[in-house]
Short mmCIF file of C-alpha atoms and ligand atoms in Angstrom, two decimals:
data_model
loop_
_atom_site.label_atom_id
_atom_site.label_comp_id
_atom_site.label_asym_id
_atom_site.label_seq_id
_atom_site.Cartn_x
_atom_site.Cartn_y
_atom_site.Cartn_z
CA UNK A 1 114.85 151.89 61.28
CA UNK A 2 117.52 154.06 59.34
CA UNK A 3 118.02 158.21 58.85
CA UNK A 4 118.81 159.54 56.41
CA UNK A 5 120.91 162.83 55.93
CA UNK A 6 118.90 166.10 55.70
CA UNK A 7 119.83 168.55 53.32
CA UNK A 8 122.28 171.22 53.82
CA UNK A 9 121.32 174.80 52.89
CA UNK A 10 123.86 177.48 52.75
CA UNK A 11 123.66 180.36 55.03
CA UNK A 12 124.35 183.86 55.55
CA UNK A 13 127.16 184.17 57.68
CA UNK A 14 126.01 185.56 61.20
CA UNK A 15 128.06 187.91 63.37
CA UNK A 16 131.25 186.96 64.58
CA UNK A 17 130.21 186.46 68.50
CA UNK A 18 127.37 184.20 67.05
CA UNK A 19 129.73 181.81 65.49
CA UNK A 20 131.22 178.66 66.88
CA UNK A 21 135.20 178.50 66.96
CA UNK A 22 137.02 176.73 63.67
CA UNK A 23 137.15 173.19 63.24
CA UNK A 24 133.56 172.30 65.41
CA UNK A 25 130.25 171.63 64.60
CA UNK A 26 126.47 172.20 66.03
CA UNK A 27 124.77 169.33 65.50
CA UNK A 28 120.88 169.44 65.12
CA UNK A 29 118.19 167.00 65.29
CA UNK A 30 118.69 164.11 62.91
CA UNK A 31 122.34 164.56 63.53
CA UNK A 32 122.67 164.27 67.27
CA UNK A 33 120.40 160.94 66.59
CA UNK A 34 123.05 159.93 64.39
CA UNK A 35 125.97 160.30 66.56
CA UNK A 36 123.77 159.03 69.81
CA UNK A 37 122.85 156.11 66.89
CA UNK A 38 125.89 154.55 65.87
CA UNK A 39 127.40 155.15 69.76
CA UNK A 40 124.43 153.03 70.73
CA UNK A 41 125.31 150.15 67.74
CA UNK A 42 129.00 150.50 68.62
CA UNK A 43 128.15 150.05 72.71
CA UNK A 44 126.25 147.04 72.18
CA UNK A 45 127.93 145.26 69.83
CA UNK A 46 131.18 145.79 72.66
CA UNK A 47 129.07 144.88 75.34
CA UNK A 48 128.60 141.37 72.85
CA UNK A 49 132.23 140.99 73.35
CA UNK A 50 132.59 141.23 76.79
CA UNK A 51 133.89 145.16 76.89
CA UNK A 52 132.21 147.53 79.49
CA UNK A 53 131.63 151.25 79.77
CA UNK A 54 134.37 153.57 81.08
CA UNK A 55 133.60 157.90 80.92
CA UNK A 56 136.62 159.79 81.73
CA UNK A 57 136.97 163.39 82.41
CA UNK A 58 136.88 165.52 79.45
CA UNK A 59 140.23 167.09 80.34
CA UNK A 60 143.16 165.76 82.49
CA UNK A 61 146.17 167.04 83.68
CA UNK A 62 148.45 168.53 80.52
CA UNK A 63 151.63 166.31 82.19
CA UNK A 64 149.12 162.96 81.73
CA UNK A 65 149.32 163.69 77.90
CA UNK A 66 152.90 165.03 77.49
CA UNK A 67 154.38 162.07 79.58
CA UNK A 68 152.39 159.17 77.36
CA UNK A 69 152.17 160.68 73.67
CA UNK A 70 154.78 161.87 73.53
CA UNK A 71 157.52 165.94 73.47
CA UNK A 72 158.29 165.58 69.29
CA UNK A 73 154.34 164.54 68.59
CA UNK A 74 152.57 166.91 66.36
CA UNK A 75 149.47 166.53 68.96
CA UNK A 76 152.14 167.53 72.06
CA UNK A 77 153.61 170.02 69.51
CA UNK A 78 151.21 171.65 67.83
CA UNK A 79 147.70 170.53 69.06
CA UNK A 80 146.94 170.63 72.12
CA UNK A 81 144.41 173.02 74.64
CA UNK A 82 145.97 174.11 77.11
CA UNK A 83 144.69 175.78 80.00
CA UNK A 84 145.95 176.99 83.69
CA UNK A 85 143.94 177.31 86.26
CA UNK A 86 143.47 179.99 88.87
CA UNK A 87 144.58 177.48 91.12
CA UNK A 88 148.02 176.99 88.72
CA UNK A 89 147.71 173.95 87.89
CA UNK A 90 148.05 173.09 83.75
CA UNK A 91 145.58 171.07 82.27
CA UNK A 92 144.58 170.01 78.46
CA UNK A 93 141.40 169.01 76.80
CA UNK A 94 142.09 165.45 76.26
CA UNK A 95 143.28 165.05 72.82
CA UNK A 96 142.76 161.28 72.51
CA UNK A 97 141.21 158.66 75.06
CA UNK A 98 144.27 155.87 75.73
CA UNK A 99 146.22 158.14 77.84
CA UNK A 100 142.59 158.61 80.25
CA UNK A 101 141.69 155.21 80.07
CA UNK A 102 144.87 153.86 81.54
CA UNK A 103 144.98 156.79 84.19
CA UNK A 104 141.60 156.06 85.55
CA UNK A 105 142.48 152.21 85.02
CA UNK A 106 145.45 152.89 88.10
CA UNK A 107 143.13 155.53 89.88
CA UNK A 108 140.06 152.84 90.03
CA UNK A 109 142.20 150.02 91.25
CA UNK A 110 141.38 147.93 87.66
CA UNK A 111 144.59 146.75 88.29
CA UNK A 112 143.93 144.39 91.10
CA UNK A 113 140.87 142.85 89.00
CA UNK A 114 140.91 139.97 87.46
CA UNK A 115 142.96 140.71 83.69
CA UNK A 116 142.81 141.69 81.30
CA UNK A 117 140.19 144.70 81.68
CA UNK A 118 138.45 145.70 78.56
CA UNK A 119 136.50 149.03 78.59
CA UNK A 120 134.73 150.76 75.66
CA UNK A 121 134.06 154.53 75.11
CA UNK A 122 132.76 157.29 73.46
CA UNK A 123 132.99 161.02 73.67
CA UNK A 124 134.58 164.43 72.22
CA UNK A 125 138.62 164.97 71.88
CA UNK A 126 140.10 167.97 71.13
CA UNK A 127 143.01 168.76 68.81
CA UNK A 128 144.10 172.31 67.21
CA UNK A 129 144.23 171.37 63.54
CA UNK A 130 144.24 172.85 60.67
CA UNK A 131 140.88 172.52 59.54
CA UNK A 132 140.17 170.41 56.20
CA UNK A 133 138.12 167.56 55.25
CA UNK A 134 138.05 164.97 57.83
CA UNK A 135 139.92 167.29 60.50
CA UNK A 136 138.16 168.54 63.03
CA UNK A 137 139.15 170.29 66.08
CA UNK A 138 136.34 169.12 68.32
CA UNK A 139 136.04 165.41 67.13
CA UNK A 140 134.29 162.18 68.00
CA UNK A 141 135.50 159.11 68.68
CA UNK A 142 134.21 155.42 69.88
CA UNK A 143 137.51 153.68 71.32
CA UNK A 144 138.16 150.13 72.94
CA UNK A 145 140.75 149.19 75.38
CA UNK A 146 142.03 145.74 76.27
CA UNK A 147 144.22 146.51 79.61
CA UNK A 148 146.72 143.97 80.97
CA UNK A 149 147.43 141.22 78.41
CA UNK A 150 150.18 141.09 75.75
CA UNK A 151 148.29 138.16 73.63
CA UNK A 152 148.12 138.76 69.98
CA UNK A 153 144.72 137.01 70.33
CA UNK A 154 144.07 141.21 71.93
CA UNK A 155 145.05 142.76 69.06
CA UNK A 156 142.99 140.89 66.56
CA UNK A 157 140.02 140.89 68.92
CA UNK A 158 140.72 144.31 68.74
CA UNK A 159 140.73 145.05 64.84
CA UNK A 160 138.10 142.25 64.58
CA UNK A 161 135.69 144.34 66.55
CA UNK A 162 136.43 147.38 64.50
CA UNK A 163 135.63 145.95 61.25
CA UNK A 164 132.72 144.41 62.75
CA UNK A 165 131.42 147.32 63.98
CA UNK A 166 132.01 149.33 60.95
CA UNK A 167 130.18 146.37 58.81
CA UNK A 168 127.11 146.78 61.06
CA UNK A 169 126.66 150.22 60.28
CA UNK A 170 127.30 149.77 56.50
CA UNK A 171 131.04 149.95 55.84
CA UNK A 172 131.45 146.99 53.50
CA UNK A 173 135.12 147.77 51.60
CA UNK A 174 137.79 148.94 53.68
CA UNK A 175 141.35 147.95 53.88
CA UNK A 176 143.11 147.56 57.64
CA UNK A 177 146.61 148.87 57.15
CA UNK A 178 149.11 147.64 59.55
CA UNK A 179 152.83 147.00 60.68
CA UNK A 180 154.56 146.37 63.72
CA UNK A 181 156.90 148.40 65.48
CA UNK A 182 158.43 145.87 67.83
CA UNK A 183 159.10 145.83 71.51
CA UNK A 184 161.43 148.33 72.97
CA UNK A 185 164.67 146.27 72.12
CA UNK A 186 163.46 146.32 68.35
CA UNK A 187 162.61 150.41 68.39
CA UNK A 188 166.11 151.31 70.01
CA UNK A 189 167.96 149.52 66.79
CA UNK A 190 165.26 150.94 64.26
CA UNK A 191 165.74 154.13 65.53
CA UNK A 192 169.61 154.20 65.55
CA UNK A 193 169.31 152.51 61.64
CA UNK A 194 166.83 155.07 60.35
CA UNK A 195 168.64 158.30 62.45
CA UNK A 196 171.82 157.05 60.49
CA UNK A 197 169.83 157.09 57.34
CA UNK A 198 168.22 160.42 57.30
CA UNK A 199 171.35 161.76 58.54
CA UNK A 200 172.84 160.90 55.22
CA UNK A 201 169.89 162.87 53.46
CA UNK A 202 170.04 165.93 55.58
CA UNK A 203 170.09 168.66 52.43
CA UNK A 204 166.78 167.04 51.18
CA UNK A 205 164.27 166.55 53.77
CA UNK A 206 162.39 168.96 55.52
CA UNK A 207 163.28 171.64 58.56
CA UNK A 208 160.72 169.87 60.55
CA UNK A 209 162.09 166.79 59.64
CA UNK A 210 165.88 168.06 61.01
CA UNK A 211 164.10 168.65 64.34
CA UNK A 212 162.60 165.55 64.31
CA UNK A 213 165.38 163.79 64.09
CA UNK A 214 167.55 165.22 66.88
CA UNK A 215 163.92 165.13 69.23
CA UNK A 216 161.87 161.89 68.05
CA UNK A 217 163.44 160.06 64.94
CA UNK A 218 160.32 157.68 64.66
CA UNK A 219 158.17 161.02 63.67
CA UNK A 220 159.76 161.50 60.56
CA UNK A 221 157.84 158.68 59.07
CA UNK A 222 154.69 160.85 60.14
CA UNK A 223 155.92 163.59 58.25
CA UNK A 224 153.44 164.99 55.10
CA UNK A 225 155.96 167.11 53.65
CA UNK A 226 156.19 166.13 49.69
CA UNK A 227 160.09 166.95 50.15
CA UNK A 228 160.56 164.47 52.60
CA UNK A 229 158.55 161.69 50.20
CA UNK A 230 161.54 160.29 48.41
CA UNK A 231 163.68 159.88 51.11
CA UNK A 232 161.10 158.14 53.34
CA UNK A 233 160.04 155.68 50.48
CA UNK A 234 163.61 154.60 50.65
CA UNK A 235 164.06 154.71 54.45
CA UNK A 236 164.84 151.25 56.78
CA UNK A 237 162.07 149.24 57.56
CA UNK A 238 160.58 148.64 60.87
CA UNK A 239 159.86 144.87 59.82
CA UNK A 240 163.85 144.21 59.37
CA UNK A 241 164.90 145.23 62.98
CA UNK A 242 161.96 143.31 65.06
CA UNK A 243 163.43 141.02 67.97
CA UNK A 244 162.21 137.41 67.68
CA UNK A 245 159.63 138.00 70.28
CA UNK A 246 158.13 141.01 67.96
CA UNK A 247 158.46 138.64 65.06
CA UNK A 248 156.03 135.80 66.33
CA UNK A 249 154.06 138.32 68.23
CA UNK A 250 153.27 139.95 64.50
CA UNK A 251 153.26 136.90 62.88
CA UNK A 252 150.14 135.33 64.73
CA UNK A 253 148.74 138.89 64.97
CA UNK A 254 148.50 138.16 61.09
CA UNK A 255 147.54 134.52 61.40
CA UNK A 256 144.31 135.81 63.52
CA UNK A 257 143.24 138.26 60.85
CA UNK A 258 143.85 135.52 57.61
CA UNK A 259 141.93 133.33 60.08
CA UNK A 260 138.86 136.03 60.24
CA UNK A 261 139.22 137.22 56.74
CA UNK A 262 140.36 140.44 57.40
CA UNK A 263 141.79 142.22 54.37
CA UNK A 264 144.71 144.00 55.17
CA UNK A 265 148.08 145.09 53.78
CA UNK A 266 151.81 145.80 55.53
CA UNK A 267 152.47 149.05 55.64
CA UNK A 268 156.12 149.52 56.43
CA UNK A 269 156.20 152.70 56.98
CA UNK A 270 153.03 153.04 59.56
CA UNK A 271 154.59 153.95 62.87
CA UNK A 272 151.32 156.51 63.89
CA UNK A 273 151.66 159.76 65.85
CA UNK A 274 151.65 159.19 69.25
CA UNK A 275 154.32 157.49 71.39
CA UNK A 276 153.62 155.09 73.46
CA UNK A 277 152.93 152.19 70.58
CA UNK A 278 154.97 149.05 70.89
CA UNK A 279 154.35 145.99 68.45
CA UNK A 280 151.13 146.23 66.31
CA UNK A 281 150.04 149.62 64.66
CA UNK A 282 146.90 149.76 62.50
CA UNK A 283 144.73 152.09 60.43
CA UNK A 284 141.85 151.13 59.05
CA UNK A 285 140.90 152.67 55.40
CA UNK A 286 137.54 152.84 53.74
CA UNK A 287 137.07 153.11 50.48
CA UNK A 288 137.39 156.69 49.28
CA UNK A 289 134.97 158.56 47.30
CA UNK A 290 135.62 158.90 43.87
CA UNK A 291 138.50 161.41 43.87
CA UNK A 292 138.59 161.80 47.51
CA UNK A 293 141.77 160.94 49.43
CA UNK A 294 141.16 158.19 52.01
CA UNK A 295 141.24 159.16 55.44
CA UNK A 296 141.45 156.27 58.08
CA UNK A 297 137.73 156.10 59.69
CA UNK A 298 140.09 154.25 62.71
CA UNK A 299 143.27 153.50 64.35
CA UNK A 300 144.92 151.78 67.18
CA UNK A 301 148.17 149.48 68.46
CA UNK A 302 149.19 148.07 71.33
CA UNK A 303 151.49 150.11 73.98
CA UNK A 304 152.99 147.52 76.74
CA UNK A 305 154.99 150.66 78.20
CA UNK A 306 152.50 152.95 78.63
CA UNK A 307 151.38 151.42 81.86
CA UNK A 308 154.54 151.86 83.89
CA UNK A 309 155.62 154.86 81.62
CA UNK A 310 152.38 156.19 83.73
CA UNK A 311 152.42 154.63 86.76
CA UNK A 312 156.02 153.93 87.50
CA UNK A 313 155.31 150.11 88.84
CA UNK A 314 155.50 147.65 86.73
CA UNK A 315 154.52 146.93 82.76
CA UNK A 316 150.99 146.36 82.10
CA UNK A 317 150.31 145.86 78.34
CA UNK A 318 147.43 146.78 76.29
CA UNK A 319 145.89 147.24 73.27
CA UNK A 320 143.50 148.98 71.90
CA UNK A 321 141.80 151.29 68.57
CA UNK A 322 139.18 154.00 68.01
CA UNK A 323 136.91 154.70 65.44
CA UNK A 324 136.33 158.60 63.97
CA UNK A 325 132.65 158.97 64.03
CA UNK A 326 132.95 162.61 62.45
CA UNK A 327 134.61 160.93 59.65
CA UNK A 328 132.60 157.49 59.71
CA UNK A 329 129.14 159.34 59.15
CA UNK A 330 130.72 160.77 55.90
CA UNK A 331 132.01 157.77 54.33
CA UNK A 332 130.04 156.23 51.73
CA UNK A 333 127.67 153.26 52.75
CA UNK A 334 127.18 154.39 56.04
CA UNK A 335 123.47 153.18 56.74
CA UNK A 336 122.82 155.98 59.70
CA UNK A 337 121.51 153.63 62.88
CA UNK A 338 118.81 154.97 64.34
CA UNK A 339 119.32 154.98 68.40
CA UNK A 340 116.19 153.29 70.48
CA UNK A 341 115.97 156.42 72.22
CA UNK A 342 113.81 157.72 69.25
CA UNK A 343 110.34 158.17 69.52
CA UNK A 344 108.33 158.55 66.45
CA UNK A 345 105.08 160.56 66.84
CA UNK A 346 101.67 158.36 67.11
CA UNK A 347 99.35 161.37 68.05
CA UNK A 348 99.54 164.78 67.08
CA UNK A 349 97.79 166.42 70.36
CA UNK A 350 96.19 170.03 69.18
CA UNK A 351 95.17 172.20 72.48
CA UNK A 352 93.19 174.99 71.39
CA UNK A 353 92.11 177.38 74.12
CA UNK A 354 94.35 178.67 77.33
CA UNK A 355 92.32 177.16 79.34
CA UNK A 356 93.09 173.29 77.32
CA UNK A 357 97.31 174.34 77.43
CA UNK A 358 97.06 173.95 81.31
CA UNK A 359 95.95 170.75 81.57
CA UNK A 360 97.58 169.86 78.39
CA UNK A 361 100.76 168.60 80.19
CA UNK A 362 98.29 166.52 82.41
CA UNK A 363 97.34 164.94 79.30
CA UNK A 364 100.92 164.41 77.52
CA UNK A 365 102.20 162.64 80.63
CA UNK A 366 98.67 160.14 80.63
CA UNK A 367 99.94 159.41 77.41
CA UNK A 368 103.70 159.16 77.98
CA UNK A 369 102.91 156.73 80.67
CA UNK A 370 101.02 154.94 78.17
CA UNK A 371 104.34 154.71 76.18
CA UNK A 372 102.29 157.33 73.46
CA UNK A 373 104.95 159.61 71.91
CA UNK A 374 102.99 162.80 70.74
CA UNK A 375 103.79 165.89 68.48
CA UNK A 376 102.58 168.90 69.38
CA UNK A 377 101.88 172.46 68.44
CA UNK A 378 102.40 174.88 71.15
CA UNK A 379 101.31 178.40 69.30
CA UNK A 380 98.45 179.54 68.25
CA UNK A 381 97.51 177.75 64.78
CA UNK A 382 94.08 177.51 64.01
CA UNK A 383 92.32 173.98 64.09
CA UNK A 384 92.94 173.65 60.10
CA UNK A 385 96.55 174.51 60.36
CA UNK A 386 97.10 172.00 62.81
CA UNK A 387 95.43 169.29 61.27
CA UNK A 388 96.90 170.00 58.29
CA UNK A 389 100.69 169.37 60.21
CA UNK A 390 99.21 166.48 61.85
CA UNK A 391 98.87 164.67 58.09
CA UNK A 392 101.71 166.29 56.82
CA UNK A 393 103.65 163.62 59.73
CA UNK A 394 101.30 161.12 58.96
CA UNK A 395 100.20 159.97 62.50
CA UNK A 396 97.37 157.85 62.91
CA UNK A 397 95.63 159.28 65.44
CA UNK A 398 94.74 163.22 66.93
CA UNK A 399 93.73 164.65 70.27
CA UNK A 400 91.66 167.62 70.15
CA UNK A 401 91.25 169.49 73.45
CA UNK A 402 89.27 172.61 72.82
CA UNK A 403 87.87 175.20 75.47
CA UNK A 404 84.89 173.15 75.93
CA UNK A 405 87.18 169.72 76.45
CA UNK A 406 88.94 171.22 78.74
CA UNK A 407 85.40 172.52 80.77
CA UNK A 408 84.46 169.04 80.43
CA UNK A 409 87.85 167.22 81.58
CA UNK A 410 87.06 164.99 77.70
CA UNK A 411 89.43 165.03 74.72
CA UNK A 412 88.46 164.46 71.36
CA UNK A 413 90.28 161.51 69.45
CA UNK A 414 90.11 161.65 65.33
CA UNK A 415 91.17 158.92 63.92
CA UNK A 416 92.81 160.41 60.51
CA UNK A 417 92.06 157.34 58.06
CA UNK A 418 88.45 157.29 58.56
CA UNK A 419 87.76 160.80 60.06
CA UNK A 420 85.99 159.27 62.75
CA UNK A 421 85.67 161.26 66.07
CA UNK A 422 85.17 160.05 69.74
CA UNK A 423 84.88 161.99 73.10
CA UNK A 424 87.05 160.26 76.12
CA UNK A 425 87.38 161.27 79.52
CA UNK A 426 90.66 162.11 80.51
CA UNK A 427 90.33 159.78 82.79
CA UNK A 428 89.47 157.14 80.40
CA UNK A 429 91.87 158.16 78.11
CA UNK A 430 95.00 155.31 78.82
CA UNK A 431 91.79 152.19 78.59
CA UNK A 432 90.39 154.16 75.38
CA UNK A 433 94.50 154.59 73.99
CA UNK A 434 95.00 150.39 74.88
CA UNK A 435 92.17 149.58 72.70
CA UNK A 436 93.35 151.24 69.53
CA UNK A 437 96.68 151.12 70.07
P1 LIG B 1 144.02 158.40 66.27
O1 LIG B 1 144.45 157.66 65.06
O2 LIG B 1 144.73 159.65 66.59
O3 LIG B 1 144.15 157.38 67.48
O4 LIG B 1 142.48 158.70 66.16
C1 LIG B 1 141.55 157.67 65.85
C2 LIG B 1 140.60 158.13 64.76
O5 LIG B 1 140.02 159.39 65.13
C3 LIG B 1 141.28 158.41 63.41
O6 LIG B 1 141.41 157.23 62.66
C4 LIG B 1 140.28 159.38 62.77
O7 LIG B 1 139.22 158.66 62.17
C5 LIG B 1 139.75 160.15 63.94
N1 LIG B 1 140.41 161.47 64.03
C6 LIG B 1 141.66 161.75 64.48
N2 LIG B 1 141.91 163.07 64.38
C7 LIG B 1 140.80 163.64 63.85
C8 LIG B 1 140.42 164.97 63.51
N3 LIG B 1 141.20 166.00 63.74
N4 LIG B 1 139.19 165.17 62.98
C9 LIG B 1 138.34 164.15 62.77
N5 LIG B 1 138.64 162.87 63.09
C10 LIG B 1 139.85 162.61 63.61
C11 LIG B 1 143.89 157.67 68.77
O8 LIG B 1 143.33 158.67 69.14
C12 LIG B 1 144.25 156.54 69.72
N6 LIG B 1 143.89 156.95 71.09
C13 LIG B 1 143.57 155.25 69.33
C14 LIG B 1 143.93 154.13 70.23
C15 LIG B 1 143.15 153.55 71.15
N7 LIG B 1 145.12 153.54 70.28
C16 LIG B 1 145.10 152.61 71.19
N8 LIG B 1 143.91 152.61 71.77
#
């Protein structure tokens, strides 16, 4: 079964205390099923693959964050919720999930289970944008996290099961965008090449860009300043400074996805926002709506410091990506999963008297147990009305329990193709459902 989107009507604006802060959304009905939906598709199709469920807290301590993405990151920067407790201590709605995962990893003891660990999740994040198409400031995400393996087998199994997810749910053309970054050898001569560049461009790039370069030289790649767009078209390549390790590690990393007929293309000048990447960094690009920009629906890389950058012990490496769903439920194809949880009304159960609401529950939970999902009126419509919204749904089938039904302990059944009636004890009511069910 699929949803489809229901229509949006414009309203009036409602007063100010009645509106929900920038950047976040109510979702109603059909739209929580989507989101609960595609989480479902995504979980299982993870679960296929041998990932299992991890929920971390929906904020953390603000030092986890600043220590793994990163001082110089527009997220550390800019984005971030802050709060301090009465208690004093400073905590942040989690902005992304990797930082979490690998905290709870340490904090559950995952690192004394067999390796690698590989943990799947969904949930809200939380990042002060500015709010535009495809930016949200309360956003979705479905992530995956292989912990404690530096393989390159983990990061295609990683952007393998992002594609595969997205083709399940109806995203056919997309384009993975990816480089590598190297290992930390590789970084610390990129770093010192590019500084030395930019410092030879100093009148033309940006004043954000000047900081970034004394703070966090890597983030000038990230910048979107047009100023700055001639001068990093030009800039050093990560792919010219990787050690040999970072070389083969990238070069089967590509092998795996020609092998699995991945479309992709080397983006040079991909390094991503947040710190603690080493070797692969990847975005993965749908195909835009006609003029639309293309946002990435996903993203991801591997960090093999993050680990000890955390715990102070020893590496652990991992890898891992996350998918937008905000942004994945607007991209075109998307074939809106419907999650099992939904139950779509057989009987439309009418109670017409006081006296047949109070042992109306009685009835609905004969017929839950009887795995019966009903719709229901609960006000005061006449008969008429209600069978009138009873074919409007279409369900095959309606209980009528009026004042005398309810004397009686007996409910009427209709059946709505042939207008046929029969009175059934309540009693009788799950051996009478089994027969026409
Ligand atoms: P990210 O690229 O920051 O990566 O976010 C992943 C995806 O979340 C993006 O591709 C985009 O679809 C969506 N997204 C990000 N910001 C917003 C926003 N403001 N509004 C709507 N959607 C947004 C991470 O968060 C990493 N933790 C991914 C990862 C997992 N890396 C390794 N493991």
């Amino acid at each position: 079964m699929s949803l489809k989107p229901a229509k949006v009507t414009k309203k009036k604006e409602p007063k100010e205390e009645l509106q929900k802060p920038k950047g976040t959304r109510d979702l109603l009905g059909s739209e929580v099923l989507y989101l609960d939906g595609f989480i479902e598709k995504a979980s299982e199709i993870a679960m296929y693959y041998g990932f299992s469920a991890i929920i971390t807290p929906t904020f953390e301590k603000e030092s986890l964050f600043t220590r793994s993405i990163g001082d110089g990151t527009d997220i550390i920067d800019k984005e971030m919720y802050v709060l301090r407790t009465k208690g004093g201590d400073k905590l942040a709605l989690r902005p992304e999930g990797t930082a979490p995962v690998m905290r709870a990893y340490f904090e559950n003891g995952l690192n004394s289970k067999p390796q690698p660990v590989m943990l799947y999740y969904a949930g809200s994040y939380f990042r002060h944008e500015r709010p535009q198409r495809g930016r949200l400031r309360e956003l979705r995400q479905f992530g995956i996290e292989i912990i404690g393996t530096s393989k390159s087998i983990a990061d295609a199994l990683t952007i393998h099961l992002l594609t595969i997810i997205l083709k399940e749910v109806g995203i056919k053309n997309y384009t993975v965008s990816i480089n590598s970054i190297g290992d930390k050898d590789s970084q610390i001569v990129y770093k010192r090449e590019l500084s030395n560049y930019y410092r030879k461009h100093l009148k033309s790039i940006c004043a954000d860009c000047r900081v970034r370069l004394k703070n966090n030289p890597l983030r000038v790649l990230d910048c979107k300043n047009e100023k700055c767009d001639l001068i990093k078209a030009e800039a050093p390549e990560t792919l010219s400074f990787l050690s040999n390790d970072s070389k083969r590690h990238f070069k089967e990393v590509l092998e795996y996805l020609d092998k699995l007929s991945i479309p992709y293309t080397i983006n040079t000048t991909l390094v991503r926002g947040l710190d603690y990447y080493s070797h692969t960094v990847f975005e993965i690009i749908p195909e835009a709506k006609d003029g639309e920009e293309a946002l990435s629906v996903a993203g991801g890389g591997r960090y093999d410091y993050l680990g000890k950058q955390l715990s102070g012990k020893k590496d652990v490496p991992g890898m891992g990506g996350a998918i937008g769903i905000d942004r994945l439920l607007e991209t075109p194809g998307y074939n809106f999963p419907c999650p099992r949880i939904v139950k779509k009304p057989k009987i439309f159960f009418i109670q017409l008297s006081y006296e047949a609401k109070l042992i109306s529950l009685t009835v609905t939970e004969i017929l839950r147990k009887a795995k019966i999902p009903v719709a229901q009126s609960l006000s005061k419509d006449s008969l008429g009305a209600q069978l009138g919204k009873a074919e409007r749904l279409g369900v095959p089938y309606v209980i009528i329990l009026g004042q005398k039904e309810a004397l009686d302990e007996t409910v009427i059944i209709r059946n709505m193709d042939t207008r046929s009636q029969d009175t059934v004890k309540i009693n009788d009511l799950t051996n009478f459902i089994k027969k026409i069910k």
